[in-house]
C-alpha atoms as a PDB file:
ATOM      1  CA  MET A   1     151.176  85.273  44.780  1.00  0.00           C
ATOM      2  CA  PHE A   2     151.448  83.378  48.325  1.00  0.00           C
ATOM      3  CA  LYS A   3     153.206  85.616  50.341  1.00  0.00           C
ATOM      4  CA  GLY A   4     150.448  85.933  53.195  1.00  0.00           C
ATOM      5  CA  LEU A   5     150.969  82.036  53.651  1.00  0.00           C
ATOM      6  CA  GLY A   6     154.025  82.198  55.421  1.00  0.00           C
ATOM      7  CA  GLY A   7     155.354  78.837  56.115  1.00  0.00           C
ATOM      8  CA  LEU A   8     152.659  77.056  55.030  1.00  0.00           C
ATOM      9  CA  GLY A   9     154.731  76.933  51.515  1.00  0.00           C
ATOM     10  CA  ASP A  10     156.897  74.777  53.721  1.00  0.00           C
ATOM     11  CA  MET A  11     154.139  73.214  54.874  1.00  0.00           C
ATOM     12  CA  ALA A  12     153.068  71.578  51.497  1.00  0.00           C
ATOM     13  CA  GLY A  13     156.837  70.487  50.858  1.00  0.00           C
ATOM     14  CA  MET A  14     156.854  68.468  54.441  1.00  0.00           C
ATOM     15  CA  MET A  15     153.642  66.978  53.429  1.00  0.00           C
ATOM     16  CA  LYS A  16     155.024  65.752  50.141  1.00  0.00           C
ATOM     17  CA  LYS A  17     158.105  64.597  51.846  1.00  0.00           C
ATOM     18  CA  ALA A  18     156.577  62.633  54.510  1.00  0.00           C
ATOM     19  CA  GLN A  19     153.855  61.015  51.722  1.00  0.00           C
ATOM     20  CA  GLN A  20     157.113  59.784  49.745  1.00  0.00           C
ATOM     21  CA  MET A  21     158.623  58.390  53.070  1.00  0.00           C
ATOM     22  CA  GLN A  22     155.285  56.936  53.689  1.00  0.00           C
ATOM     23  CA  LYS A  23     155.418  54.904  50.177  1.00  0.00           C
ATOM     24  CA  ASP A  24     159.565  54.375  50.728  1.00  0.00           C
ATOM     25  CA  MET A  25     158.717  52.475  54.157  1.00  0.00           C
ATOM     26  CA  ALA A  26     155.932  50.432  52.647  1.00  0.00           C
ATOM     27  CA  GLU A  27     158.594  49.294  49.758  1.00  0.00           C
ATOM     28  CA  LEU A  28     161.181  48.671  52.125  1.00  0.00           C
ATOM     29  CA  GLN A  29     158.494  46.576  54.330  1.00  0.00           C
ATOM     30  CA  GLU A  30     158.329  44.068  51.408  1.00  0.00           C
ATOM     31  CA  LYS A  31     161.743  44.585  50.690  1.00  0.00           C
ATOM     32  CA  LEU A  32     162.926  43.164  54.309  1.00  0.00           C
ATOM     33  CA  GLU A  33     160.246  39.887  53.929  1.00  0.00           C
ATOM     34  CA  THR A  34     162.642  38.891  50.665  1.00  0.00           C
ATOM     35  CA  MET A  35     165.721  39.872  51.652  1.00  0.00           C
ATOM     36  CA  THR A  36     167.736  37.094  53.278  1.00  0.00           C
ATOM     37  CA  VAL A  37     170.363  36.748  55.776  1.00  0.00           C
ATOM     38  CA  THR A  38     172.231  33.630  57.290  1.00  0.00           C
ATOM     39  CA  GLY A  39     173.808  33.049  60.312  1.00  0.00           C
ATOM     40  CA  GLU A  40     176.059  30.259  61.327  1.00  0.00           C
ATOM     41  CA  SER A  41     178.175  28.519  63.748  1.00  0.00           C
ATOM     42  CA  GLY A  42     180.627  25.880  65.019  1.00  0.00           C
ATOM     43  CA  ALA A  43     182.865  26.985  61.746  1.00  0.00           C
ATOM     44  CA  GLY A  44     180.020  26.793  59.641  1.00  0.00           C
ATOM     45  CA  LEU A  45     178.530  23.531  60.571  1.00  0.00           C
ATOM     46  CA  VAL A  46     175.255  25.123  61.586  1.00  0.00           C
ATOM     47  CA  LYS A  47     173.627  27.602  59.521  1.00  0.00           C
ATOM     48  CA  ALA A  48     170.684  29.046  59.947  1.00  0.00           C
ATOM     49  CA  THR A  49     168.875  31.578  57.346  1.00  0.00           C
ATOM     50  CA  ALA A  50     166.205  34.354  58.107  1.00  0.00           C
ATOM     51  CA  THR A  51     164.491  37.466  56.412  1.00  0.00           C
ATOM     52  CA  ALA A  52     166.027  40.724  57.044  1.00  0.00           C
ATOM     53  CA  LYS A  53     162.939  40.794  59.397  1.00  0.00           C
ATOM     54  CA  GLY A  54     163.827  38.145  61.836  1.00  0.00           C
ATOM     55  CA  GLN A  55     161.607  35.206  60.501  1.00  0.00           C
ATOM     56  CA  LEU A  56     164.011  31.823  60.213  1.00  0.00           C
ATOM     57  CA  THR A  57     163.281  30.610  56.934  1.00  0.00           C
ATOM     58  CA  GLY A  58     165.853  27.543  56.926  1.00  0.00           C
ATOM     59  CA  LEU A  59     168.566  25.506  59.215  1.00  0.00           C
ATOM     60  CA  ASP A  60     171.244  23.342  57.854  1.00  0.00           C
ATOM     61  CA  ILE A  61     172.931  21.039  59.508  1.00  0.00           C
ATOM     62  CA  ASP A  62     175.885  19.340  58.739  1.00  0.00           C
ATOM     63  CA  PRO A  63     175.539  15.747  59.350  1.00  0.00           C
ATOM     64  CA  THR A  64     178.979  14.791  60.797  1.00  0.00           C
ATOM     65  CA  ILE A  65     177.551  16.276  64.168  1.00  0.00           C
ATOM     66  CA  PHE A  66     175.089  13.992  65.153  1.00  0.00           C
ATOM     67  CA  GLN A  67     176.515  11.785  67.581  1.00  0.00           C
ATOM     68  CA  PRO A  68     174.041  10.948  70.431  1.00  0.00           C
ATOM     69  CA  SER A  69     176.952  11.958  73.168  1.00  0.00           C
ATOM     70  CA  GLU A  70     177.428  15.618  71.123  1.00  0.00           C
ATOM     71  CA  LYS A  71     173.533  16.302  71.902  1.00  0.00           C
ATOM     72  CA  GLU A  72     174.087  19.287  73.882  1.00  0.00           C
ATOM     73  CA  VAL A  73     176.840  20.676  71.825  1.00  0.00           C
ATOM     74  CA  VAL A  74     174.535  20.438  68.744  1.00  0.00           C
ATOM     75  CA  GLU A  75     171.578  22.615  70.601  1.00  0.00           C
ATOM     76  CA  ASP A  76     173.842  24.997  71.249  1.00  0.00           C
ATOM     77  CA  LEU A  77     175.170  25.408  67.589  1.00  0.00           C
ATOM     78  CA  ILE A  78     171.748  25.606  66.752  1.00  0.00           C
ATOM     79  CA  LEU A  79     170.845  28.247  68.892  1.00  0.00           C
ATOM     80  CA  ALA A  80     173.895  30.176  68.262  1.00  0.00           C
ATOM     81  CA  ALA A  81     173.275  29.767  64.465  1.00  0.00           C
ATOM     82  CA  ILE A  82     169.873  31.085  64.919  1.00  0.00           C
ATOM     83  CA  LYS A  83     170.693  33.904  67.185  1.00  0.00           C
ATOM     84  CA  ASP A  84     173.590  34.821  64.292  1.00  0.00           C
ATOM     85  CA  ALA A  85     171.124  35.077  61.864  1.00  0.00           C
ATOM     86  CA  GLN A  86     168.323  37.282  63.879  1.00  0.00           C
ATOM     87  CA  SER A  87     171.416  39.870  64.725  1.00  0.00           C
ATOM     88  CA  LYS A  88     172.095  39.941  60.959  1.00  0.00           C
ATOM     89  CA  ALA A  89     168.746  40.338  60.041  1.00  0.00           C
ATOM     90  CA  SER A  90     168.077  43.396  62.678  1.00  0.00           C
ATOM     91  CA  GLU A  91     171.567  44.939  61.188  1.00  0.00           C
ATOM     92  CA  LYS A  92     170.084  45.027  57.351  1.00  0.00           C
ATOM     93  CA  ALA A  93     167.077  46.068  58.456  1.00  0.00           C
ATOM     94  CA  GLU A  94     168.814  48.765  60.357  1.00  0.00           C
ATOM     95  CA  SER A  95     171.324  49.622  57.484  1.00  0.00           C
ATOM     96  CA  GLU A  96     168.547  49.760  54.880  1.00  0.00           C
ATOM     97  CA  MET A  97     166.738  52.197  56.904  1.00  0.00           C
ATOM     98  CA  LYS A  98     169.405  54.464  57.305  1.00  0.00           C
ATOM     99  CA  ALA A  99     169.624  54.308  53.542  1.00  0.00           C
ATOM    100  CA  LEU A 100     166.244  55.488  53.259  1.00  0.00           C
ATOM    101  CA  THR A 101     166.161  58.317  55.484  1.00  0.00           C
ATOM    102  CA  GLU A 102     169.405  59.719  54.595  1.00  0.00           C
ATOM    103  CA  GLY A 103     168.781  63.358  53.173  1.00  0.00           C
ATOM    104  CA  LEU A 104     165.380  63.405  54.924  1.00  0.00           C
ATOM    105  CA  GLY A 105     166.682  65.131  58.061  1.00  0.00           C
ATOM    106  CA  LEU A 106     165.765  62.499  60.329  1.00  0.00           C
ATOM    107  CA  PRO A 107     167.393  61.510  63.401  1.00  0.00           C
ATOM    108  CA  ALA A 108     170.025  59.543  63.038  1.00  0.00           C
ATOM    109  CA  ASP A 109     168.435  57.019  65.495  1.00  0.00           C
ATOM    110  CA  PHE A 110     165.080  56.819  63.794  1.00  0.00           C
ATOM    111  CA  LYS A 111     164.024  53.404  63.937  1.00  0.00           C
ATOM    112  CA  LEU A 112     161.501  51.390  62.185  1.00  0.00           C
ATOM    113  CA  PRO A 113     157.869  51.201  63.775  1.00  0.00           C
ATOM    114  CA  PHE A 114     158.125  47.204  63.379  1.00  0.00           C
END
């Protein structure tokens, strides 16, 4: 019946896959906003919590590190914990995207548009 259409049948299938991918990506965006990761430094003395999109949501500092002479050390530990949380957030987002794109024939280095 559709022999004269050539590759148009494949085009319909590709469009359907693209629409599903768009829906899945929207769901993933919402999921990444609620998924959290925790970075830490100083053997757990400073912990930073962030969403998988990298938004910092919490900071937990062990009170034993608050000594005036250790101000710079505390600042460094806080920055290190935040960087660790952001790194883990990026890794989590990439992992979730890889799971989403698996089997769709997209390049392995496909990145989220955010």
